[in-house]
Coordinates of N, CA and C in Angstrom, one line a residue:
Chain A
A1 N 62.8 -99.1 27.9 CA 62.7 -100.2 29.0 C 63.1 -99.5 30.4
Q2 N 62.2 -99.9 31.4 CA 62.5 -99.3 32.7 C 63.8 -100.0 33.3
S3 N 64.7 -99.0 33.6 CA 66.0 -99.4 34.0 C 65.9 -99.7 35.5
V4 N 65.1 -98.8 36.4 CA 65.1 -99.1 37.8 C 63.6 -99.2 38.2
T5 N 63.4 -100.2 39.0 CA 61.9 -100.3 39.5 C 61.8 -100.3 41.0
Q6 N 61.2 -99.5 41.5 CA 61.0 -99.4 43.0 C 59.6 -100.0 43.2
L7 N 59.4 -101.0 43.9 CA 58.2 -101.8 43.9 C 57.1 -101.0 44.5
D8 N 57.5 -100.5 45.8 CA 56.6 -99.7 46.7 C 56.6 -98.2 46.5
S9 N 55.4 -97.6 46.3 CA 55.3 -96.1 46.1 C 55.3 -95.5 47.6
Q10 N 54.6 -96.3 48.3 CA 54.3 -95.8 49.8 C 54.7 -96.8 50.9
V11 N 55.3 -96.6 51.8 CA 55.8 -97.6 52.8 C 55.5 -96.9 54.2
P12 N 54.4 -97.2 54.9 CA 54.1 -96.8 56.2 C 54.7 -97.7 57.3
V13 N 55.5 -97.3 58.1 CA 56.1 -98.2 59.4 C 56.1 -97.5 60.6
F14 N 55.8 -98.3 61.7 CA 55.9 -97.7 63.0 C 57.3 -97.4 63.4
E15 N 57.5 -96.4 64.3 CA 58.8 -96.2 64.8 C 59.1 -97.2 65.5
E16 N 60.6 -97.3 65.4 CA 61.6 -98.4 65.8 C 61.3 -99.9 65.2
A17 N 60.4 -100.0 64.2 CA 60.3 -101.2 63.5 C 61.2 -101.2 62.4
P18 N 61.6 -102.5 61.7 CA 62.4 -102.5 60.6 C 61.7 -102.0 59.4
V19 N 62.5 -101.7 58.3 CA 61.8 -101.4 56.9 C 62.9 -101.9 56.0
E20 N 62.1 -102.3 54.9 CA 62.9 -102.7 53.6 C 62.2 -102.0 52.5
L21 N 63.1 -101.1 51.8 CA 62.5 -100.4 50.5 C 63.2 -101.2 49.3
R22 N 62.3 -101.7 48.5 CA 62.9 -102.5 47.3 C 63.2 -101.9 46.1
C23 N 64.3 -102.2 45.4 CA 64.8 -101.6 44.1 C 65.2 -102.9 43.4
N24 N 64.8 -102.8 42.0 CA 65.3 -103.9 41.1 C 65.8 -103.0 40.0
Y25 N 66.8 -103.5 39.2 CA 67.3 -102.9 38.0 C 67.4 -103.8 36.8
S26 N 67.4 -103.3 35.8 CA 67.4 -104.3 34.6 C 68.8 -103.7 33.9
S27 N 69.6 -104.7 33.8 CA 71.0 -104.5 33.1 C 71.8 -105.9 32.9
S28 N 72.4 -106.0 31.8 CA 73.2 -107.2 31.7 C 74.6 -106.8 31.8
V29 N 74.9 -105.7 32.1 CA 76.3 -105.1 32.2 C 76.5 -104.7 33.7
S30 N 77.8 -104.4 34.0 CA 78.1 -104.0 35.4 C 77.5 -102.5 35.6
V31 N 77.1 -102.3 36.8 CA 76.2 -100.9 37.1 C 76.8 -100.6 38.4
Y32 N 76.7 -99.3 38.5 CA 76.9 -98.6 40.0 C 75.6 -98.2 40.3
L33 N 75.3 -98.6 41.6 CA 74.2 -98.4 42.3 C 73.9 -97.4 43.6
F34 N 72.9 -96.5 43.6 CA 72.9 -95.5 44.5 C 71.3 -95.4 45.2
W35 N 71.5 -95.1 46.4 CA 70.2 -94.6 47.1 C 70.3 -93.3 47.4
Y36 N 69.3 -92.5 47.1 CA 69.3 -91.1 47.5 C 68.0 -90.9 48.3
V37 N 68.0 -90.0 49.3 CA 67.0 -89.5 50.2 C 66.6 -88.2 49.8
Q38 N 65.4 -87.8 49.9 CA 64.8 -86.4 49.7 C 63.8 -86.1 50.8
Y39 N 64.2 -85.0 51.6 CA 63.4 -84.5 52.7 C 62.6 -83.6 51.9
P40 N 61.4 -83.1 52.6 CA 60.4 -82.1 52.0 C 61.1 -80.9 51.7
N41 N 60.8 -80.5 50.5 CA 61.3 -79.1 49.9 C 62.9 -79.1 49.7
Q42 N 63.4 -80.3 49.6 CA 64.9 -80.2 49.4 C 65.2 -81.1 48.1
G43 N 66.5 -80.9 47.8 CA 67.0 -81.8 46.9 C 67.4 -83.0 47.3
L44 N 67.9 -83.9 46.3 CA 68.3 -85.4 46.9 C 69.7 -85.2 47.4
Q45 N 69.7 -86.1 48.3 CA 71.1 -86.3 49.1 C 71.5 -87.8 48.9
L46 N 72.6 -88.0 48.6 CA 73.2 -89.4 48.7 C 73.3 -90.2 50.0
L47 N 72.6 -91.3 50.0 CA 72.3 -91.9 51.2 C 73.7 -93.1 51.2
L48 N 73.6 -93.9 50.2 CA 74.9 -94.8 50.0 C 75.0 -95.4 48.7
K49 N 76.1 -96.1 48.4 CA 76.3 -96.5 47.0 C 77.2 -97.7 47.0
Y50 N 76.9 -98.4 45.9 CA 77.5 -99.5 45.5 C 78.3 -99.3 44.3
L51 N 79.6 -99.4 44.3 CA 80.5 -99.3 43.2 C 81.1 -100.5 42.9
S52 N 81.8 -101.3 43.7 CA 82.4 -102.5 43.6 C 82.8 -103.0 45.0
G53 N 83.4 -104.3 45.1 CA 83.8 -104.9 46.2 C 82.6 -105.6 47.1
S54 N 82.5 -105.2 48.5 CA 81.7 -105.9 49.4 C 80.2 -105.6 48.8
T55 N 79.3 -106.6 48.9 CA 78.0 -106.3 48.3 C 77.2 -105.7 49.4
L56 N 77.6 -105.6 50.6 CA 76.8 -104.9 51.5 C 77.4 -103.6 51.9
V57 N 76.5 -102.5 51.7 CA 77.1 -101.0 52.0 C 76.3 -100.4 53.0
E58 N 76.8 -99.7 53.8 CA 76.1 -99.1 54.9 C 76.2 -97.3 54.8
S59 N 75.4 -96.8 55.4 CA 75.4 -95.3 55.5 C 75.6 -95.0 57.0
I60 N 75.9 -93.8 57.3 CA 76.2 -93.5 58.6 C 75.1 -93.4 59.6
N61 N 73.9 -93.3 59.1 CA 72.7 -93.2 59.8 C 71.9 -94.5 60.0
G62 N 72.6 -95.7 59.9 CA 71.9 -97.0 60.1 C 71.3 -97.7 59.0
F63 N 71.2 -97.1 57.6 CA 70.6 -97.8 56.5 C 71.8 -98.5 56.0
E64 N 71.3 -99.7 55.2 CA 72.4 -100.5 54.6 C 71.6 -101.0 53.3
A65 N 72.3 -101.5 52.4 CA 71.8 -102.1 51.2 C 72.7 -103.1 50.5
E66 N 72.2 -104.2 50.1 CA 73.0 -105.2 49.7 C 72.7 -105.5 48.1
F67 N 73.9 -105.5 47.3 CA 73.8 -105.6 46.0 C 73.6 -107.1 45.7
N68 N 72.6 -107.6 45.0 CA 72.4 -109.0 44.7 C 72.6 -109.1 43.1
K69 N 73.5 -109.4 42.5 CA 73.7 -109.7 41.2 C 72.7 -110.5 40.5
S70 N 72.5 -111.7 41.1 CA 71.6 -112.7 40.5 C 70.2 -112.3 40.6
Q71 N 69.8 -111.5 41.6 CA 68.3 -111.1 41.6 C 68.3 -109.5 41.1
T72 N 69.3 -109.0 40.6 CA 69.5 -107.7 40.1 C 68.6 -106.9 41.1
S73 N 69.0 -106.8 42.3 CA 68.3 -106.1 43.3 C 69.3 -105.3 44.1
F74 N 68.8 -104.2 44.8 CA 69.6 -103.3 45.7 C 68.7 -102.8 46.8
H75 N 68.2 -103.7 47.6 CA 67.2 -103.2 48.6 C 67.8 -102.5 49.6
L76 N 67.1 -101.5 50.2 CA 67.5 -100.6 51.3 C 66.7 -101.1 52.5
R77 N 67.5 -101.2 53.6 CA 67.0 -101.8 54.9 C 67.5 -100.8 56.0
K78 N 66.5 -100.9 57.0 CA 67.1 -100.3 58.2 C 66.4 -101.2 59.5
P79 N 67.1 -101.4 60.4 CA 66.7 -102.5 61.6 C 65.5 -101.8 62.5
S80 N 65.8 -100.3 62.6 CA 65.0 -99.7 63.5 C 64.9 -98.2 63.1
V81 N 63.5 -97.7 62.5 CA 63.5 -96.5 61.9 C 63.1 -95.6 63.0
H82 N 63.4 -94.3 62.7 CA 63.1 -93.1 63.5 C 62.2 -92.2 62.8
I83 N 61.6 -91.2 63.6 CA 60.6 -90.3 62.8 C 61.2 -89.6 61.9
S84 N 62.5 -89.1 62.1 CA 63.4 -88.1 61.3 C 63.6 -89.1 59.8
D85 N 63.4 -90.2 59.7 CA 63.7 -91.0 58.5 C 62.5 -90.8 57.6
T86 N 61.4 -90.4 57.9 CA 60.3 -89.9 57.0 C 61.0 -89.3 55.9
A87 N 60.8 -89.5 54.6 CA 61.3 -88.9 53.5 C 60.9 -89.8 52.3
E88 N 61.4 -89.1 51.1 CA 61.2 -90.0 49.7 C 62.5 -90.5 49.4
Y89 N 62.6 -91.9 49.1 CA 63.8 -92.5 48.8 C 63.9 -92.9 47.4
F90 N 65.0 -92.8 46.7 CA 65.1 -92.9 45.4 C 66.3 -93.9 45.2
C91 N 66.0 -95.0 44.2 CA 67.0 -95.7 43.8 C 67.6 -95.3 42.6
A92 N 68.9 -95.4 42.2 CA 69.2 -95.1 40.9 C 70.5 -95.9 40.5
V93 N 70.6 -96.1 39.1 CA 71.5 -96.8 38.6 C 72.3 -96.1 37.5
K94 N 73.6 -96.3 37.4 CA 74.5 -95.7 36.4 C 75.1 -96.9 35.7
R95 N 74.9 -96.8 34.4 CA 75.8 -97.7 33.6 C 76.9 -97.2 32.8
T96 N 77.5 -97.8 32.0 CA 78.6 -97.2 31.0 C 77.8 -95.9 30.4
G97 N 78.5 -94.9 30.6 CA 78.0 -93.6 30.0 C 77.8 -92.5 30.9
N98 N 77.0 -91.6 30.7 CA 76.9 -90.4 31.4 C 75.7 -90.1 32.1
Q99 N 74.8 -91.2 32.0 CA 73.4 -91.0 32.4 C 73.1 -91.8 33.8
F100 N 72.3 -91.2 34.7 CA 71.8 -92.0 35.8 C 70.3 -92.3 35.5
Y101 N 69.9 -93.3 36.0 CA 68.5 -93.7 35.7 C 67.9 -93.8 37.2
F102 N 66.8 -93.1 37.4 CA 66.1 -93.1 38.9 C 64.9 -94.0 38.7
G103 N 64.6 -94.5 39.9 CA 63.3 -95.0 40.2 C 62.3 -94.0 40.4
T104 N 61.2 -94.4 40.6 CA 59.9 -93.4 40.8 C 59.8 -93.0 42.2
G105 N 60.5 -93.6 43.1 CA 60.6 -93.2 44.4 C 59.7 -94.0 45.4
T106 N 60.2 -93.9 46.7 CA 59.4 -94.6 47.6 C 59.0 -93.6 48.9
S107 N 57.8 -93.4 49.2 CA 57.6 -92.5 50.2 C 57.6 -93.4 51.5
L108 N 58.6 -93.3 52.4 CA 58.5 -93.7 53.6 C 57.9 -93.0 54.7
T109 N 57.1 -93.4 55.5 CA 56.3 -92.7 56.5 C 56.5 -93.2 57.8
V110 N 57.1 -92.8 58.7 CA 57.3 -93.3 60.1 C 56.3 -92.8 61.1
I111 N 55.4 -93.8 61.6 CA 54.3 -93.4 62.3 C 54.8 -93.7 64.0
P112 N 54.6 -92.4 64.7 CA 54.8 -92.6 66.1 C 54.3 -93.7 66.8
Chain B
N1 N 80.9 -73.0 51.3 CA 80.8 -74.3 50.6 C 79.4 -74.4 50.2
A2 N 79.1 -73.9 49.1 CA 77.7 -73.7 48.5 C 77.2 -74.9 47.9
G3 N 78.0 -75.8 47.2 CA 77.8 -77.1 46.4 C 77.0 -76.5 45.1
V4 N 75.7 -77.0 45.1 CA 74.9 -76.6 43.7 C 73.9 -75.7 44.1
T5 N 73.8 -74.6 43.5 CA 72.7 -73.4 43.8 C 71.8 -73.2 42.6
Q6 N 70.7 -73.2 42.8 CA 69.6 -73.1 41.8 C 68.8 -71.8 42.0
T7 N 68.7 -71.0 40.9 CA 67.9 -69.8 41.0 C 67.0 -69.7 39.8
P8 N 65.8 -69.3 39.9 CA 65.0 -68.9 41.4 C 64.7 -70.2 42.0
K9 N 64.1 -70.1 43.1 CA 63.7 -71.2 43.8 C 62.1 -71.3 43.5
F10 N 61.3 -70.3 43.3 CA 59.8 -70.4 43.0 C 59.6 -69.4 41.7
R11 N 58.8 -69.7 40.9 CA 58.4 -69.1 39.8 C 57.0 -69.4 39.1
V12 N 56.2 -68.4 38.8 CA 55.0 -68.6 38.2 C 55.1 -68.0 37.0
L13 N 54.7 -68.7 35.9 CA 54.8 -68.0 34.5 C 53.3 -68.1 33.9
K14 N 53.0 -67.4 33.0 CA 51.9 -67.4 32.0 C 52.2 -68.4 30.7
T15 N 51.3 -69.1 30.2 CA 51.6 -69.9 29.0 C 52.1 -69.0 27.9
G16 N 53.3 -69.5 27.3 CA 54.0 -68.7 26.2 C 55.1 -67.9 26.6
Q17 N 55.2 -67.6 28.0 CA 56.3 -66.7 28.4 C 57.7 -67.7 28.4
S18 N 58.6 -67.1 28.4 CA 60.0 -67.7 28.5 C 60.8 -67.3 29.7
M19 N 61.8 -68.2 30.0 CA 62.5 -67.8 31.3 C 63.6 -68.9 31.2
T20 N 64.7 -68.6 32.1 CA 65.9 -69.2 32.2 C 66.1 -69.6 33.8
L21 N 66.3 -71.0 33.9 CA 66.8 -71.3 35.2 C 68.3 -71.6 35.3
L22 N 68.8 -71.0 36.4 CA 70.4 -70.9 36.5 C 70.7 -72.1 37.5
C23 N 71.6 -72.8 37.1 CA 72.4 -73.7 38.1 C 73.9 -73.4 38.1
A24 N 74.3 -73.3 39.2 CA 75.8 -73.0 39.7 C 76.3 -74.1 40.5
Q25 N 77.6 -74.4 40.2 CA 78.3 -75.4 41.0 C 79.7 -74.9 41.3
D26 N 80.1 -74.9 42.5 CA 81.4 -74.5 42.9 C 82.5 -75.7 43.3
M27 N 82.1 -76.8 42.7 CA 82.9 -78.2 42.9 C 83.8 -78.4 41.9
N28 N 83.9 -77.8 40.9 CA 84.7 -77.9 39.7 C 84.3 -79.2 39.1
H29 N 83.0 -79.6 39.1 CA 82.6 -80.9 38.5 C 82.6 -80.6 37.0
E30 N 82.7 -81.9 36.3 CA 82.7 -81.7 34.8 C 81.3 -82.0 34.3
Y31 N 80.5 -82.9 34.9 CA 79.2 -83.2 34.5 C 78.0 -82.3 35.2
M32 N 77.1 -82.0 34.6 CA 75.9 -81.3 35.1 C 74.6 -81.8 34.4
Y33 N 73.6 -81.8 35.2 CA 72.4 -82.3 34.6 C 71.2 -81.5 35.0
W34 N 70.2 -81.6 34.2 CA 68.9 -80.8 34.5 C 67.8 -82.1 34.6
Y35 N 67.1 -82.1 35.6 CA 66.0 -83.2 35.9 C 64.6 -82.3 36.1
R36 N 63.5 -83.0 35.7 CA 62.3 -82.6 36.3 C 61.6 -83.7 37.2
Q37 N 60.8 -83.4 38.1 CA 60.5 -84.3 39.1 C 59.0 -84.0 39.2
D38 N 58.2 -85.1 38.8 CA 56.7 -85.0 38.8 C 56.2 -86.2 39.6
P39 N 55.1 -86.0 40.2 CA 54.5 -87.1 41.2 C 54.3 -88.4 40.5
G40 N 54.8 -89.4 41.1 CA 54.6 -90.7 40.6 C 55.8 -91.2 39.4
M41 N 56.4 -90.2 39.0 CA 57.3 -90.5 37.9 C 58.7 -90.3 38.2
G42 N 59.1 -90.0 39.4 CA 60.6 -89.9 39.8 C 61.3 -88.8 39.1
L43 N 62.5 -89.0 38.9 CA 63.1 -87.8 38.2 C 63.5 -88.3 36.7
R44 N 63.2 -87.4 35.9 CA 63.3 -87.7 34.5 C 64.5 -86.6 33.9
L45 N 65.4 -87.1 33.3 CA 66.6 -86.4 32.8 C 66.1 -85.4 31.6
I46 N 66.4 -84.1 31.5 CA 66.1 -83.4 30.5 C 67.2 -83.2 29.6
H47 N 68.3 -82.6 30.1 CA 69.4 -82.5 29.3 C 70.6 -82.5 30.2
Y48 N 71.8 -82.9 29.7 CA 73.1 -83.0 30.5 C 74.1 -82.4 29.7
S49 N 75.3 -82.4 30.5 CA 76.4 -81.8 29.9 C 77.6 -82.4 30.6
V50 N 78.7 -82.8 29.7 CA 79.7 -83.6 30.1 C 80.9 -82.6 30.2
G51 N 80.8 -81.4 29.9 CA 81.9 -80.4 30.1 C 81.5 -79.1 29.4
E52 N 82.3 -78.2 29.9 CA 82.1 -76.7 29.3 C 81.9 -76.9 27.6
G53 N 80.8 -76.0 27.2 CA 80.7 -76.1 25.8 C 80.1 -77.2 25.2
T54 N 79.6 -78.2 26.0 CA 78.9 -79.5 25.5 C 77.6 -79.6 26.2
T55 N 76.6 -80.1 25.4 CA 75.3 -80.6 26.0 C 74.8 -81.7 25.0
A56 N 73.9 -82.4 25.7 CA 73.1 -83.7 25.3 C 71.9 -83.8 25.6
K57 N 71.1 -84.4 25.0 CA 69.6 -84.6 25.3 C 69.4 -85.8 26.2
G58 N 68.5 -85.7 27.1 CA 68.1 -86.7 28.1 C 66.8 -87.4 27.6
E59 N 66.1 -87.8 28.5 CA 65.0 -88.5 28.2 C 63.8 -87.7 27.8
V60 N 63.6 -86.4 28.3 CA 62.6 -85.6 28.0 C 63.1 -84.2 27.6
P61 N 63.7 -84.2 26.4 CA 64.4 -82.7 26.1 C 63.4 -81.9 25.3
D62 N 62.2 -82.2 24.9 CA 61.3 -81.2 24.1 C 60.9 -80.2 24.9
G63 N 61.0 -78.9 24.3 CA 60.6 -77.7 25.0 C 61.3 -77.0 25.7
Y64 N 62.6 -77.6 25.8 CA 63.8 -77.0 26.8 C 65.0 -76.9 25.8
N65 N 65.9 -75.8 26.3 CA 67.2 -75.7 25.7 C 68.3 -75.5 26.8
V66 N 69.3 -75.8 26.7 CA 70.6 -75.6 27.6 C 71.7 -75.0 27.2
S67 N 72.3 -74.5 27.9 CA 73.8 -73.9 27.5 C 74.7 -74.1 28.7
R68 N 75.9 -74.5 28.2 CA 77.1 -74.6 29.3 C 78.2 -73.7 28.8
L69 N 78.1 -72.5 29.0 CA 79.2 -71.6 28.4 C 80.5 -71.6 29.5
K70 N 80.1 -71.8 30.7 CA 81.0 -71.7 31.7 C 81.1 -73.2 32.3
K71 N 82.1 -73.6 32.8 CA 82.1 -74.9 33.6 C 81.2 -74.9 34.7
Q72 N 81.2 -73.7 35.4 CA 80.4 -73.8 36.8 C 78.9 -73.6 36.7
N73 N 78.6 -73.3 35.4 CA 77.0 -72.9 35.0 C 76.4 -73.6 34.2
F74 N 75.1 -74.2 34.4 CA 74.3 -74.9 33.4 C 72.9 -74.2 33.4
L75 N 72.5 -73.7 32.2 CA 71.2 -72.9 32.2 C 70.3 -73.9 31.3
L76 N 69.0 -73.7 32.0 CA 67.9 -74.5 31.4 C 66.9 -73.4 31.1
G77 N 66.7 -73.4 29.6 CA 65.7 -72.5 29.0 C 64.4 -73.0 28.5
L78 N 63.3 -72.2 28.9 CA 62.0 -72.5 28.3 C 61.7 -71.4 27.4
E79 N 61.5 -71.8 26.1 CA 61.2 -70.6 25.0 C 59.8 -70.1 25.2
S80 N 58.9 -71.0 25.3 CA 57.6 -70.8 25.2 C 56.7 -71.7 26.2
A81 N 56.8 -71.3 27.5 CA 56.3 -72.3 28.7 C 54.8 -72.8 28.3
A82 N 54.7 -74.1 28.7 CA 53.4 -74.8 28.6 C 52.9 -75.3 29.9
P83 N 51.7 -75.4 30.3 CA 51.2 -76.1 31.5 C 51.9 -77.3 31.8
S84 N 52.3 -78.1 30.8 CA 52.8 -79.5 30.8 C 54.2 -79.4 31.5
Q85 N 54.8 -78.2 31.5 CA 56.0 -77.9 32.0 C 56.1 -77.5 33.6
T86 N 54.9 -77.4 34.0 CA 54.7 -77.4 35.5 C 55.4 -78.4 36.3
S87 N 56.6 -78.1 37.2 CA 57.2 -79.3 37.7 C 58.1 -78.7 38.7
V88 N 58.9 -79.4 39.3 CA 60.0 -79.2 40.1 C 61.3 -79.6 39.5
Y89 N 62.1 -78.5 39.1 CA 63.3 -78.8 38.3 C 64.5 -79.0 39.3
F90 N 65.3 -79.9 39.1 CA 66.5 -80.1 39.9 C 67.8 -80.1 39.0
C91 N 68.7 -79.5 39.6 CA 70.0 -79.5 38.7 C 70.9 -80.4 39.7
A92 N 71.7 -81.0 39.0 CA 72.8 -82.0 39.6 C 74.3 -81.8 39.1
S93 N 75.1 -82.1 39.6 CA 76.6 -82.2 39.2 C 77.3 -83.3 39.7
S94 N 78.3 -83.6 39.0 CA 79.1 -84.9 39.4 C 80.5 -84.8 38.7
K95 N 81.3 -85.5 39.3 CA 82.9 -85.4 39.1 C 83.1 -86.6 38.0
E96 N 84.1 -86.4 37.1 CA 84.5 -87.3 36.2 C 85.7 -87.9 36.7
L97 N 85.9 -89.3 36.5 CA 87.1 -89.7 36.8 C 87.9 -90.0 35.5
R98 N 89.0 -89.3 35.4 CA 89.8 -89.5 34.2 C 90.8 -90.5 34.3
G99 N 91.3 -91.1 33.3 CA 92.2 -92.1 33.0 C 91.8 -93.3 33.4
R100 N 90.5 -93.5 33.2 CA 90.0 -95.1 33.5 C 89.3 -95.5 32.3
G101 N 89.9 -95.4 31.1 CA 89.2 -95.8 29.9 C 88.1 -95.1 29.6
P102 N 87.2 -95.7 29.0 CA 86.1 -94.8 28.4 C 85.4 -94.1 29.6
S103 N 84.6 -93.1 29.2 CA 84.2 -92.2 30.2 C 83.1 -93.0 31.0
I104 N 83.4 -93.5 32.1 CA 82.6 -94.2 33.2 C 82.7 -93.5 34.4
S105 N 82.0 -92.7 34.7 CA 82.1 -91.9 36.0 C 81.2 -92.6 36.9
N106 N 81.7 -93.1 38.2 CA 80.9 -93.7 39.1 C 80.7 -92.8 40.3
Q107 N 81.0 -91.6 40.2 CA 80.8 -90.7 41.3 C 79.1 -90.3 41.3
P108 N 78.8 -90.1 42.5 CA 77.4 -89.8 42.8 C 77.1 -88.3 42.4
Q109 N 75.9 -88.0 42.1 CA 75.4 -86.6 41.7 C 75.2 -85.9 43.0
H110 N 75.5 -84.6 43.0 CA 75.2 -83.7 44.0 C 74.0 -82.8 43.3
F111 N 72.9 -82.6 44.3 CA 71.8 -81.9 43.9 C 71.6 -80.6 44.4
G112 N 70.9 -79.9 43.6 CA 70.4 -78.5 44.2 C 69.2 -78.5 44.9
D113 N 68.8 -77.5 45.6 CA 67.5 -77.8 46.2 C 66.1 -77.6 45.4
G114 N 66.1 -77.3 44.1 CA 65.0 -77.4 43.3 C 64.6 -76.1 43.0
T115 N 63.9 -75.9 41.8 CA 63.0 -74.8 41.4 C 61.6 -75.3 41.2
R116 N 60.7 -74.6 41.9 CA 59.4 -75.0 41.7 C 58.7 -74.0 40.7
L117 N 58.3 -74.5 39.4 CA 57.8 -73.8 38.4 C 56.5 -74.1 38.2
S118 N 55.6 -73.1 38.2 CA 54.1 -73.3 37.9 C 53.8 -72.4 36.5
I119 N 53.0 -73.0 35.8 CA 52.8 -72.4 34.4 C 51.2 -72.3 34.2
L120 N 50.8 -71.2 34.2 CA 49.2 -71.0 34.3 C 48.8 -71.0 32.8

């Protein structure tokens, strides 16, 4: 069963426009949620994480994500994107145990 | 402050050849993982390790073997390479939080820069 679903494989957006990258997960138990970013020819870097507490989490570069338990979603948003945000974004879930489950990724392309 | 280092970065093999990919981390992390990344499929877990001397199968373990003889190193081996194993391989590590009941580590993973492997 698919644990993490990223609904959009490619998202083109104009510079300074807002963007939302969608992520839904399937789990009936508590989860930890992560967003990773991958720039070309590099490994994945942690963007932000939800472990517990406030359902809205923010990163240092303007991204934010909101944990919505009722909708089992953890969508990533940014109010105004920059060219440098062009990258592949992966949503990941970790449940009890030792394994992470990654979505198939969303390729964000920021158009000048 | 190297983090997670993968060697080699690129490699081309012929079908049937064998090779070993090396992953080294200097963060004293308990957990280490090997993934493969293929277009449209995201990251798929091959094998992982929860500590020195331990290994476990992930989602796509067939055709691969691993060893964790030292805490800082996690080796991925291909005994007889096949074209279907052409991929980008990523190693990752994460810290375990002890003393919190069953092993539930909520720490994020730290990734290497990847090894691009082509099998002809």
